[in-house]
Coordinates of C-alpha atoms in Angstrom, one line a residue:
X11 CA 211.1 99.9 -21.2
X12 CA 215.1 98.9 -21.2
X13 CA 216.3 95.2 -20.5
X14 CA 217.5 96.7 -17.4
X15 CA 214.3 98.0 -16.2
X16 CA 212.5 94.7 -17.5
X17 CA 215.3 92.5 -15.4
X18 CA 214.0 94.8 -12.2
X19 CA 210.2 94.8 -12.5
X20 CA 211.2 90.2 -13.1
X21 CA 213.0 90.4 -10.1
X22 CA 210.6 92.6 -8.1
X23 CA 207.7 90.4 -9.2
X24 CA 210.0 87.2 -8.1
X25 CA 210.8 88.3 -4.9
X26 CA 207.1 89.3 -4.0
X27 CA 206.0 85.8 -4.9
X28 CA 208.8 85.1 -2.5
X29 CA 207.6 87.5 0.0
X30 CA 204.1 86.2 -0.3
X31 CA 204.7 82.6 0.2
X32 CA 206.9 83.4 3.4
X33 CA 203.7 85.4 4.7
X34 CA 201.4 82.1 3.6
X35 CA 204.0 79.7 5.5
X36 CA 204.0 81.8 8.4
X37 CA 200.4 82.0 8.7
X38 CA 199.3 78.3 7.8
X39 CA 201.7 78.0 11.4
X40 CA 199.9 80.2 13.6
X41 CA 196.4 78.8 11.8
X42 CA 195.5 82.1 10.3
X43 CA 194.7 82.4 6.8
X44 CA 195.3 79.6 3.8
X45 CA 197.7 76.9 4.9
X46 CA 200.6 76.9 3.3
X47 CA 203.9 74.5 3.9
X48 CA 207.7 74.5 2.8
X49 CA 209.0 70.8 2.3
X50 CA 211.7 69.6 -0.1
X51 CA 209.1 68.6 -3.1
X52 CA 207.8 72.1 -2.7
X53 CA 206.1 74.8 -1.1
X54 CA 202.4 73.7 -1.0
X55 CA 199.5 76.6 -0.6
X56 CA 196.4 74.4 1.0
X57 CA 193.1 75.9 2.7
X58 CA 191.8 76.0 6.4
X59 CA 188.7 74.6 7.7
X60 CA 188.1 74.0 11.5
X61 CA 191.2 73.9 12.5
X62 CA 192.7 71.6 10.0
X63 CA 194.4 72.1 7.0
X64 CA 194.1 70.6 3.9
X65 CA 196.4 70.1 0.8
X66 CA 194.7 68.2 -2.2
X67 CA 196.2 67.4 -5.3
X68 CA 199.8 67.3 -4.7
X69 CA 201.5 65.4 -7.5
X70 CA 204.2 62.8 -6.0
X71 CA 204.9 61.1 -9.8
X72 CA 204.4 60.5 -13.1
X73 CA 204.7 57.4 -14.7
X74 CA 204.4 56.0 -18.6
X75 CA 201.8 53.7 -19.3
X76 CA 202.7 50.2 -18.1
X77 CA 205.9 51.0 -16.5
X78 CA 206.7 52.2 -13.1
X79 CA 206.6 55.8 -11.9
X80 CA 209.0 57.8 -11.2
X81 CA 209.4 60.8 -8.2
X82 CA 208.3 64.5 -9.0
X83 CA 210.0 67.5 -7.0
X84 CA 209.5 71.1 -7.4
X85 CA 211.7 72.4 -4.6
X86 CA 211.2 76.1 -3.8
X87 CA 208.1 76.4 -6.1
X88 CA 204.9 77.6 -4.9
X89 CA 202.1 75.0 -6.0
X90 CA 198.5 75.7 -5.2
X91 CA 197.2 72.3 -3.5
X92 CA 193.5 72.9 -3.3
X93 CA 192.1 70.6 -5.4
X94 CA 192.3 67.1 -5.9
X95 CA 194.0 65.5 -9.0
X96 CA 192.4 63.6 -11.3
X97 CA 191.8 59.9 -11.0
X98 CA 192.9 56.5 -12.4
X99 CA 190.4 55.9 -15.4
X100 CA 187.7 53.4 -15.3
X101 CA 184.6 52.3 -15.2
X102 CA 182.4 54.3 -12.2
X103 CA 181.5 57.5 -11.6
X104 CA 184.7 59.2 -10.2
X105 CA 186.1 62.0 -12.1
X106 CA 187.5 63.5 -13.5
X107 CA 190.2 60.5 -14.9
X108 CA 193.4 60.6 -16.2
X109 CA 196.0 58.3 -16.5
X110 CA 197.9 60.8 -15.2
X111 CA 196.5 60.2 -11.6
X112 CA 199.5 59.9 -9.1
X113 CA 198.5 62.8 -6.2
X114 CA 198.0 62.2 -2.8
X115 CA 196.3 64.7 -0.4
X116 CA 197.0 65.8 3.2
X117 CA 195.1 66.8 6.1
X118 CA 196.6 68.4 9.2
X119 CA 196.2 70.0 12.5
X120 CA 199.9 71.1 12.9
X121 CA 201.5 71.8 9.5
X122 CA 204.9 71.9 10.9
X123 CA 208.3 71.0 11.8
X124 CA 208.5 69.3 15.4
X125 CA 204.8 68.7 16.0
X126 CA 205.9 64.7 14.9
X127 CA 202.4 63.9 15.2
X128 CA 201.5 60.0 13.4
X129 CA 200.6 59.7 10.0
X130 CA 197.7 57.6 8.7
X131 CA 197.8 56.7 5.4
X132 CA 194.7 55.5 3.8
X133 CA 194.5 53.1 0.5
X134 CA 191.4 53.0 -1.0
X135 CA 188.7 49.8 -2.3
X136 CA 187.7 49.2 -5.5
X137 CA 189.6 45.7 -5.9
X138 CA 192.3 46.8 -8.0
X139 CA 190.3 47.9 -10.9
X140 CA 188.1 50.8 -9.4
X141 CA 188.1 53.7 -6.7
X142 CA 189.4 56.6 -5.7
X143 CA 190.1 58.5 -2.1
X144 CA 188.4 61.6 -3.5
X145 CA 185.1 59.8 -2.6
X146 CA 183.5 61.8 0.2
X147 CA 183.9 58.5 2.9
X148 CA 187.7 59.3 2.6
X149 CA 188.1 63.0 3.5
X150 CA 190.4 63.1 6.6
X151 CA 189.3 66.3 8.0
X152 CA 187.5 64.7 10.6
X153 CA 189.8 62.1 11.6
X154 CA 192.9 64.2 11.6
X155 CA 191.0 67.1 13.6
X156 CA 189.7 64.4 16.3
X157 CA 193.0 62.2 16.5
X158 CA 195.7 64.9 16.2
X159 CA 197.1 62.8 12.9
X160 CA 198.5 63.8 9.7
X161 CA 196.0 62.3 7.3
X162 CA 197.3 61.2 3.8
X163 CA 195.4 59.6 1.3
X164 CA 196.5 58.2 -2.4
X165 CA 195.3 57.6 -5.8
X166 CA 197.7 55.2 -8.1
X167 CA 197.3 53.2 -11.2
X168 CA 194.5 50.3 -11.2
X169 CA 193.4 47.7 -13.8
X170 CA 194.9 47.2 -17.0
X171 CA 197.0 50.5 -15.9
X172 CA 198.3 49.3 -12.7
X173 CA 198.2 45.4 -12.9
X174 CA 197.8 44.3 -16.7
X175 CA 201.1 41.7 -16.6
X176 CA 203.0 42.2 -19.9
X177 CA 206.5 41.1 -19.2
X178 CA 206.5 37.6 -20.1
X179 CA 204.8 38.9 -23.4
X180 CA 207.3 42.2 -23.8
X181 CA 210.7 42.4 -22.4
X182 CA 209.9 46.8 -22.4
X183 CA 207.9 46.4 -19.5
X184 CA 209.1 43.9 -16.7
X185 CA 206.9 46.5 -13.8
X186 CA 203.5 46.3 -16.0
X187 CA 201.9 43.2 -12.8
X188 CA 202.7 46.0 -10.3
X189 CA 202.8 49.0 -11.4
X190 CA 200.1 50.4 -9.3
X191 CA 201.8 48.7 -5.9
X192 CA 205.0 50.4 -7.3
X193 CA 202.9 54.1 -6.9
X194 CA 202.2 53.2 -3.9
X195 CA 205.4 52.6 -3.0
X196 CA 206.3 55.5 -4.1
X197 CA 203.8 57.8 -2.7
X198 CA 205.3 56.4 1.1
X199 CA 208.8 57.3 -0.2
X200 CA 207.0 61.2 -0.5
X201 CA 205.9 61.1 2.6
X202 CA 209.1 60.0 4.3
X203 CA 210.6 63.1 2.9
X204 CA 208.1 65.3 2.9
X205 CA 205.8 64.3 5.8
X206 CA 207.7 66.4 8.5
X207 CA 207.2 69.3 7.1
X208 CA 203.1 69.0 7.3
X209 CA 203.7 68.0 11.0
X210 CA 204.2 64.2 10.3
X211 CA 206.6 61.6 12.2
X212 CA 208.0 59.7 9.1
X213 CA 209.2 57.1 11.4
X214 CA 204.8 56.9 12.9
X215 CA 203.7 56.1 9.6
X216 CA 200.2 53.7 9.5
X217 CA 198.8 52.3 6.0
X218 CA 195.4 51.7 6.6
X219 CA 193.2 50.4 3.7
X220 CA 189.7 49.1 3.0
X221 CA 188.9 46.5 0.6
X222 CA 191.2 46.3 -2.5
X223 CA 193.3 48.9 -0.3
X224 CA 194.0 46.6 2.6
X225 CA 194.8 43.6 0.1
X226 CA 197.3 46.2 -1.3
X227 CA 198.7 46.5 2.0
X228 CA 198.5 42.6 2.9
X229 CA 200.7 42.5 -0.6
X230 CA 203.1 45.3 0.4
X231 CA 204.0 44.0 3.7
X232 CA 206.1 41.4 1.3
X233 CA 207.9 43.4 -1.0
X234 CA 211.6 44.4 -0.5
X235 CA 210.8 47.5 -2.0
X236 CA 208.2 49.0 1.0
X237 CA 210.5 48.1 3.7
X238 CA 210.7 50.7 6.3
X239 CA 208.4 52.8 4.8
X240 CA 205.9 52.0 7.2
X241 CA 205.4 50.8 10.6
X242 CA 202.1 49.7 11.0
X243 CA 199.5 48.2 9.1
X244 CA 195.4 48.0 9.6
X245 CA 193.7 46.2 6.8
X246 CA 189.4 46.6 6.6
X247 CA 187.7 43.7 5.0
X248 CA 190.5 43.4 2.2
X249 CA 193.0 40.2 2.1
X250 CA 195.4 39.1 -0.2
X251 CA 196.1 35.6 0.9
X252 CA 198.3 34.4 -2.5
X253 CA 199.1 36.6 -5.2
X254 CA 198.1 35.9 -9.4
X255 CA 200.7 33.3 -10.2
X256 CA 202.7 35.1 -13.9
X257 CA 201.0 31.7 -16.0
X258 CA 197.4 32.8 -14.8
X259 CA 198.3 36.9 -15.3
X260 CA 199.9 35.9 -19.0
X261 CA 196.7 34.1 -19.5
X262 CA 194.4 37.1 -18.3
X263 CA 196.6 39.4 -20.3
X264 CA 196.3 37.4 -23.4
X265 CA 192.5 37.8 -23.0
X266 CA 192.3 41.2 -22.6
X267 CA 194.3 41.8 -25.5
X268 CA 192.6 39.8 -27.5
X269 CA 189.0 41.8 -26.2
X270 CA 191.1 45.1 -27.3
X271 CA 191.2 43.7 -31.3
X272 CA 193.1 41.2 -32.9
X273 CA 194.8 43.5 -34.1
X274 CA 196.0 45.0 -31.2
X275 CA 199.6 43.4 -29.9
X276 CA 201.7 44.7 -27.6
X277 CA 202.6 48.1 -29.5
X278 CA 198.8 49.2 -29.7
X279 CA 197.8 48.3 -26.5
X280 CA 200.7 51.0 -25.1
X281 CA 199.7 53.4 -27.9
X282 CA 196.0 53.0 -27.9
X283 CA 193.6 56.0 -26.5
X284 CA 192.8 54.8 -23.1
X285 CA 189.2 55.2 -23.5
X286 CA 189.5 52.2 -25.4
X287 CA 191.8 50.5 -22.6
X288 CA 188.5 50.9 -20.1
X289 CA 186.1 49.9 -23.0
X290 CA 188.1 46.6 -22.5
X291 CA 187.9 46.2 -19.2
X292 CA 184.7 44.0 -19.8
X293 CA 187.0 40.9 -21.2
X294 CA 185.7 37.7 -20.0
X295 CA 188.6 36.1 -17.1
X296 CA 189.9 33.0 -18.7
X297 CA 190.3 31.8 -14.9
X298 CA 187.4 32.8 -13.0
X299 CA 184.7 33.8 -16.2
X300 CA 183.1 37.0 -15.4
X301 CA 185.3 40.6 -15.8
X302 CA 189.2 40.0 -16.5
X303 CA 190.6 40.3 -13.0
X304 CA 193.6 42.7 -12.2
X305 CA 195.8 42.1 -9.4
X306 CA 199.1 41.8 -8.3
X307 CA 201.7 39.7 -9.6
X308 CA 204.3 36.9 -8.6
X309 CA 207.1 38.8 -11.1
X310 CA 209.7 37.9 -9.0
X311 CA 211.1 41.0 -9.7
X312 CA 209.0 42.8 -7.3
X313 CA 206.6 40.2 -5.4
X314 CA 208.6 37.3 -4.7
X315 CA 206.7 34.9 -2.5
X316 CA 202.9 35.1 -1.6
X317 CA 201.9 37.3 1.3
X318 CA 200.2 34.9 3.6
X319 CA 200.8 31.6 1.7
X320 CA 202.6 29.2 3.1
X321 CA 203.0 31.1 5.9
X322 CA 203.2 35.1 6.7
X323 CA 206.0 36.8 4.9
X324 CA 209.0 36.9 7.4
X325 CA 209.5 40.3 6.0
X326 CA 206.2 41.5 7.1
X327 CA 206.4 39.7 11.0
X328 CA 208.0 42.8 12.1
X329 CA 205.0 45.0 11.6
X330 CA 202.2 45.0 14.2
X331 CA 199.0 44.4 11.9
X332 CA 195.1 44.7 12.7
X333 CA 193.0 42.7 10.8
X334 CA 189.3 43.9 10.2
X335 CA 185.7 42.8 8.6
X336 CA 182.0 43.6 8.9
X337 CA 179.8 41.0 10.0
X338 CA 177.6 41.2 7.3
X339 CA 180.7 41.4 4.0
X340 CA 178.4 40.2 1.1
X341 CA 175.2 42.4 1.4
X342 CA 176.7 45.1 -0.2
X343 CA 177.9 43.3 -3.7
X344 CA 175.3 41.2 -3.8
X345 CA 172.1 43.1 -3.2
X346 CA 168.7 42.2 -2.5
X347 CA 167.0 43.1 -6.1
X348 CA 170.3 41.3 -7.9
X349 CA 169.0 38.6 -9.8
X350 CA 170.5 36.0 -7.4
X351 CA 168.4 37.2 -4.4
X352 CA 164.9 37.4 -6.4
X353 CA 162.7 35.0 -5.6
X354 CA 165.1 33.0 -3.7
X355 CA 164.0 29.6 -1.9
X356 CA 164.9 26.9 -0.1
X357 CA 164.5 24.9 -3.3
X358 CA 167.3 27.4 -5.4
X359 CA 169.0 28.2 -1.9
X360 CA 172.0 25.7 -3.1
X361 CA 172.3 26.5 -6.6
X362 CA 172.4 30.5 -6.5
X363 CA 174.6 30.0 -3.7
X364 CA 176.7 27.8 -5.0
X365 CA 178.9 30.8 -7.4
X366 CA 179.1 32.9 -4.9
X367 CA 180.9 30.9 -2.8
X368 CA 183.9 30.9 -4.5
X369 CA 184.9 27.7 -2.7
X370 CA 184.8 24.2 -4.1
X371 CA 182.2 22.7 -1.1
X372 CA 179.0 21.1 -1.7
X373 CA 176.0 23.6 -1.5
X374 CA 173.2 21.7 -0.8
X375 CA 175.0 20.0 2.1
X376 CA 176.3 23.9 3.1
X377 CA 172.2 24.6 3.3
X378 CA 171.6 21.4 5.2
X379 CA 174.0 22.5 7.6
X380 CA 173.0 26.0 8.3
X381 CA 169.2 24.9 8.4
X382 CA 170.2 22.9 11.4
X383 CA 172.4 25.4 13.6
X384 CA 170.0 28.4 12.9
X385 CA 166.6 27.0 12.4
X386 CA 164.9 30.3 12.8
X387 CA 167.3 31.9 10.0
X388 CA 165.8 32.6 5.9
X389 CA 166.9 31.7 3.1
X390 CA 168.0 35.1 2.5
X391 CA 170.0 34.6 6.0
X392 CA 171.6 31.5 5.0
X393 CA 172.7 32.9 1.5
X394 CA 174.5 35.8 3.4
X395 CA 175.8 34.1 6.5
X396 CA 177.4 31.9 4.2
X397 CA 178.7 33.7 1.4
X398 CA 180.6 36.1 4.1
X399 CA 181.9 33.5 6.5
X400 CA 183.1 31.4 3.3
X401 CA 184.5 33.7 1.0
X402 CA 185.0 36.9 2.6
X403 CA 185.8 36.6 6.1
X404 CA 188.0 33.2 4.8
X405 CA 191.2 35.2 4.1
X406 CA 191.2 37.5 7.1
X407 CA 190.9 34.3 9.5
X408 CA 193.7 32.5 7.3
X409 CA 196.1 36.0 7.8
X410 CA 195.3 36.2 11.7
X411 CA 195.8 32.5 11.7
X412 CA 199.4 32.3 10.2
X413 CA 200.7 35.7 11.9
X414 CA 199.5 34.1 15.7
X415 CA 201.4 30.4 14.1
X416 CA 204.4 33.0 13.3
X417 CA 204.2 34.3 16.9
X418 CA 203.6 38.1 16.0
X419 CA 199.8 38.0 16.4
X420 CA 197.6 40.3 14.9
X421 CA 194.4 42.7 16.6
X422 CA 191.4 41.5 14.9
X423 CA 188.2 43.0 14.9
X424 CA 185.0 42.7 13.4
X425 CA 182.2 45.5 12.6
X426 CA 179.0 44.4 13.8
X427 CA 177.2 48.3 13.4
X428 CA 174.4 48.3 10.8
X429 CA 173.4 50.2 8.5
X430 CA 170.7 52.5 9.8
X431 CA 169.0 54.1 6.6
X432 CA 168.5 50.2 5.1
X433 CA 168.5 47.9 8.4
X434 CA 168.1 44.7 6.1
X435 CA 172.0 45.2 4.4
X436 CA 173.2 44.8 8.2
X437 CA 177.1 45.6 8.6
X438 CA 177.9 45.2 5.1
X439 CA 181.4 45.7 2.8
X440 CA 182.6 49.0 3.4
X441 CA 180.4 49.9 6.7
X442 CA 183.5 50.4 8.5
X443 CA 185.1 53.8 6.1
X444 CA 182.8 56.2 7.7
X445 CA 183.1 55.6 11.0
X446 CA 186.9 55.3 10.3
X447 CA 187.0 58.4 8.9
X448 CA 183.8 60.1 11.1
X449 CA 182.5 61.1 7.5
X450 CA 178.8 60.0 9.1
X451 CA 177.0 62.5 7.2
X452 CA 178.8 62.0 3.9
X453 CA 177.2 60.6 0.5
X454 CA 177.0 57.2 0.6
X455 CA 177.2 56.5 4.0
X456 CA 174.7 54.7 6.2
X457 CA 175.8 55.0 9.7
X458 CA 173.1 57.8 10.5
X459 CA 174.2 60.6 12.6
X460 CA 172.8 59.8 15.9
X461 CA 174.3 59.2 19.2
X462 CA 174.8 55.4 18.5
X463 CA 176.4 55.8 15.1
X464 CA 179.1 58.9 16.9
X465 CA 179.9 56.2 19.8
X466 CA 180.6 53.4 17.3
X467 CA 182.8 55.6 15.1
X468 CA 184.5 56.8 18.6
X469 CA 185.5 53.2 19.5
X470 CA 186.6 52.8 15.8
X471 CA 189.2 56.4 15.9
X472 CA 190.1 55.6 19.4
X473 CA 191.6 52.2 18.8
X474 CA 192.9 53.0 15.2
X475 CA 194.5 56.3 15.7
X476 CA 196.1 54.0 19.3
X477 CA 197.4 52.1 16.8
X478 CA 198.8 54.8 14.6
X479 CA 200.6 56.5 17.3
X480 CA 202.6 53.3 19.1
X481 CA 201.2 49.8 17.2
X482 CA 199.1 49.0 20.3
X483 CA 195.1 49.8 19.5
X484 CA 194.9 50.4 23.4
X485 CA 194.4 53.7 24.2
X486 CA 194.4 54.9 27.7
X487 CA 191.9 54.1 30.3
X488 CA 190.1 51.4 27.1
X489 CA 189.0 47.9 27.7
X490 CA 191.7 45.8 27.3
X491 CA 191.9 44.6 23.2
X492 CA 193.9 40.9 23.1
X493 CA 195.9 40.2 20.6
X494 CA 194.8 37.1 18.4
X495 CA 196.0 33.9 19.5
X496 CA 195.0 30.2 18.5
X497 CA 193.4 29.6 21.5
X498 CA 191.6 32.6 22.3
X499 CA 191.1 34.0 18.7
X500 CA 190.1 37.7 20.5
X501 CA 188.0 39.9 18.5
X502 CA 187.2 43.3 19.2
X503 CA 183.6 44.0 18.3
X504 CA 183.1 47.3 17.0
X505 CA 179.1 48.6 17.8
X506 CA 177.0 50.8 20.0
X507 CA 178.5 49.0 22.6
X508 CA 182.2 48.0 21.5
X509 CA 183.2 45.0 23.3
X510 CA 185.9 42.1 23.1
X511 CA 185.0 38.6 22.0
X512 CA 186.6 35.5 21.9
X513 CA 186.2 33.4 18.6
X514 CA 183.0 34.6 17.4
X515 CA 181.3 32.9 14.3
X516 CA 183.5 29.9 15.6
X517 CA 180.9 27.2 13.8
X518 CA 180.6 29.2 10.7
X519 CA 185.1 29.3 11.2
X520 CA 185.7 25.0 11.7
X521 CA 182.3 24.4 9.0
X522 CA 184.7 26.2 6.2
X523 CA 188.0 25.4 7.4
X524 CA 187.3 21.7 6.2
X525 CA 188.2 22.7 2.3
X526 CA 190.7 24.9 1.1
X527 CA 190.0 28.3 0.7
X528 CA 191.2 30.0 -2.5
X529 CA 192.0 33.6 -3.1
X530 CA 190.5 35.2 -5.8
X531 CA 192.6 36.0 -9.0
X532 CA 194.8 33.2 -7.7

């Protein structure tokens, strides 16, 4: 074969790869066949499945251990997005992990230019130290099929990876407290300059986050860095009231160094395998005691002022916000065969309470109280009424509060569906992701399948995908859903029957509200 021959069969093979992705792109438009989309980081082959198409696994950045990411292009390349990407490392059971984990995954009806349908962009739990949105709970087939929204969700950087603070310790890496809200940031930049091309409005964009995602969000909201990048914000059971102060991170650092070796300084721990970076992740908190916590940081160089503490962020007012929890927060992490729920009594009611908490208050008089209000509840009721209403539900009333002071309330709502495969766990942590998301059937959740569970999540799309497409969770022809004032406090209650209230759980709100709450990591 001559070079010249050779330079013809190159170009013959190039422009049928050529030819072949223009068919794809054509046919992901009219629905037919794999989906396939043209945008400036690339041309992305997806798959089809009811009338939705999906693109998993496309890469948005790299980054180098401890510092902050950087964008990733690959303009006019054809890049097979049917997988997800790997996720953060840690310790659970989602695989596979890398620490090169920064994709993000897109679900659409409409993959194309014009259709300027909202985009929802979900940040997923796991505090800041586990998680990732390849969990089953998270796949936005469902919601993007039923809401006609572009679905994006995102993996970053978490624990030591994402929020291990090194820059008071090493000048090299002044991002290391938030690096993973710095991939986040990062991932909306992608999406306002790519999102239009999968159908997306870049200026309808929605973070919505549960747990350590919404906290994420809460933290966002007040960094220069995010502004404009999105225009609404729902948060679901996650707060981040105050941020780790750099002394208490240094401190927390320091420890988990110190768990990595004594030999192990600064060089090492960016050098080191990161299995052994996870092996550490069991260092005792020299704040709190228990696991090292990972969170982000006041750097000043990114985070500058608390979210919600004094006040809410002025650069945050302009957003409109919805604040969500489940009735029932603490059933989920604190189970009923954990040792602090065996063989509970009223006589060790108060003490095994008492850590849970979180709060400085007096237990015993806590028990006292709740005895008295609810004389028919157990001591298994007490423990949970009051763990949730003082250290879970705590920050999301102090956020609602200060954005109503700041005159830019927020929706609030609270999930009061159960569990219907365990009635006893109630509406615990994370009940509200599945009907969210309308994954009812997926592993893990407990919503059952039944008429009730399909109305709840209804009321739940309805008002959040509202929100998504003009920052008012009042669809057409719905009850009316207040905003959350001081006086009123109205709260949407999300359930068979979905219904407005005004300041429920107000006695479990003023018993708390006597002692000051603190945000954990703070």
């Amino acid at each position: 074969m001559s070079a010249a021959s050779g330079d013809g069969d190159g170009l013959t093979r190039r422009a049928a790869i050529g030819a072949g992705v223009a068919t794809l792109l054509t046919a992901g438009v009219r629905g037919q066949g794999p989906a396939a989309v043209r945008a400036p980081a690339g041309d992305f082959v997806g798959t089809s499945e009811g009338g939705v198409h999906a693109f998993r696994g496309i890469r948005y950045g790299r980054a180098e251990r401890f510092r902050a990411p950087t964008p990733v292009a690959q303009p006019g390349q054809s890049v097979r997005a049917q997988a997800f990407g790997p996720v953060c490392p840690q310790k659970g059971p989602y695989g596979p992990q890398s620490e090169d984990c920064l994709f993000l995954n897109v679900w659409t009806a409409a993959p194309r230019r014009g259709a300027n349908q909202p985009v929802m962009l979900y940040i997923h739990g796991g505090a800041y130290a586990t998680g990732s949105v390849t969990d089953p709970l998270n796949d936005g087939q469902a919601l993007a099929a039923r809401g006609d929204v572009v679905v994006v969700t995102v993996n970053h950087r978490l624990n030591a990876l994402g929020y291990l603070y090194l820059a008071r310790l090493d000048p090299r890496f002044p991002d290391s407290g938030n690096a993973g809200q710095l991939d986040l940031i990062l991932a909306l930049r992608w999406v306002r300059d790519n999102i239009a091309a999968f159908g997306g409005d870049p200026d309808r964009v929605m973070v919505f986050g549960q747990s350590g995602g919404g906290a994420k969000i809460a933290t966002m909201m007040g960094m220069a860095a995010a502004k404009g990048l999105f225009h609404r914000a729902a948060t679901m059971s996650g707060q981040q009231v105050t941020a780790s102060g750099p002394l208490n991170a240094t401190a927390r650092a320091r420890a988990y160094l110190a768990r990595l070796g004594a030999g192990s300084g600064i060089g090492d721990v960016a050098t080191l395998p990161v299995a052994k970076l996870v092996e550490a992740l069991d260092a005792t908190d020299p704040i709190l005691g228990g696991g090292v916590y990972f969170g982000p940081v006041l750097d000043m160089r990114w985070l500058t002022r608390h979210p919600f503490w004094p006040d809410a962020d002025p650069r945050g007012r302009g957003i409109p916000m919805m604040l969500g929890n489940t009735h029932d927060e603490t059933r989920a992490f604190i189970r009923l065969d954990s040792p602090a729920m065996r063989g509970l009594r009223w006589d060790n009611l108060a003490a095994r309470m008492a850590p849970e908490l979180r709060i400085d208050i007096l237990p015993e008089w806590v028990v006292a109280q709740y005895r008295t209000h609810y004389p028919t509840w157990s001591p298994v009721d007490v423990f949970y009424g009051a763990t949730t209403a003082g250290r879970s539900w705590r920050g999301q009333v102090i956020e609602a509060e200060a954005r109503a002071t700041a005159g830019v309330p927020a929706h609030v709502y609270q999930v009061d569906y159960g569990s219907r495969t365990d009635p006893r766990r109630g509406a615990f942590h994370t009940m509200d992701i599945p009907l969210v998301f309308g994954t009812l059937a997926a592993k893990g959740s407990e919503t059952g399948t039944g008429a009730d569970a399909r109305t709840a999540s209804a009321a739940m799309q309805d008002r959040f995908v509202a929100f998504a497409r003009t920052g008012d969770p009042n669809p057409a022809g719905a009850a009316r859903w207040p905003a959350y004032t001081l006086d009123r406090r109205a709260t949407m209650i999300f359930d068979v029957r979905s219904r407005v209230e005004h300041d429920p759980r107000r006695w479990e709100r003023e018993l708390f509200a006597r002692v000051p709450y603190i945000q954990p990591g703070t």
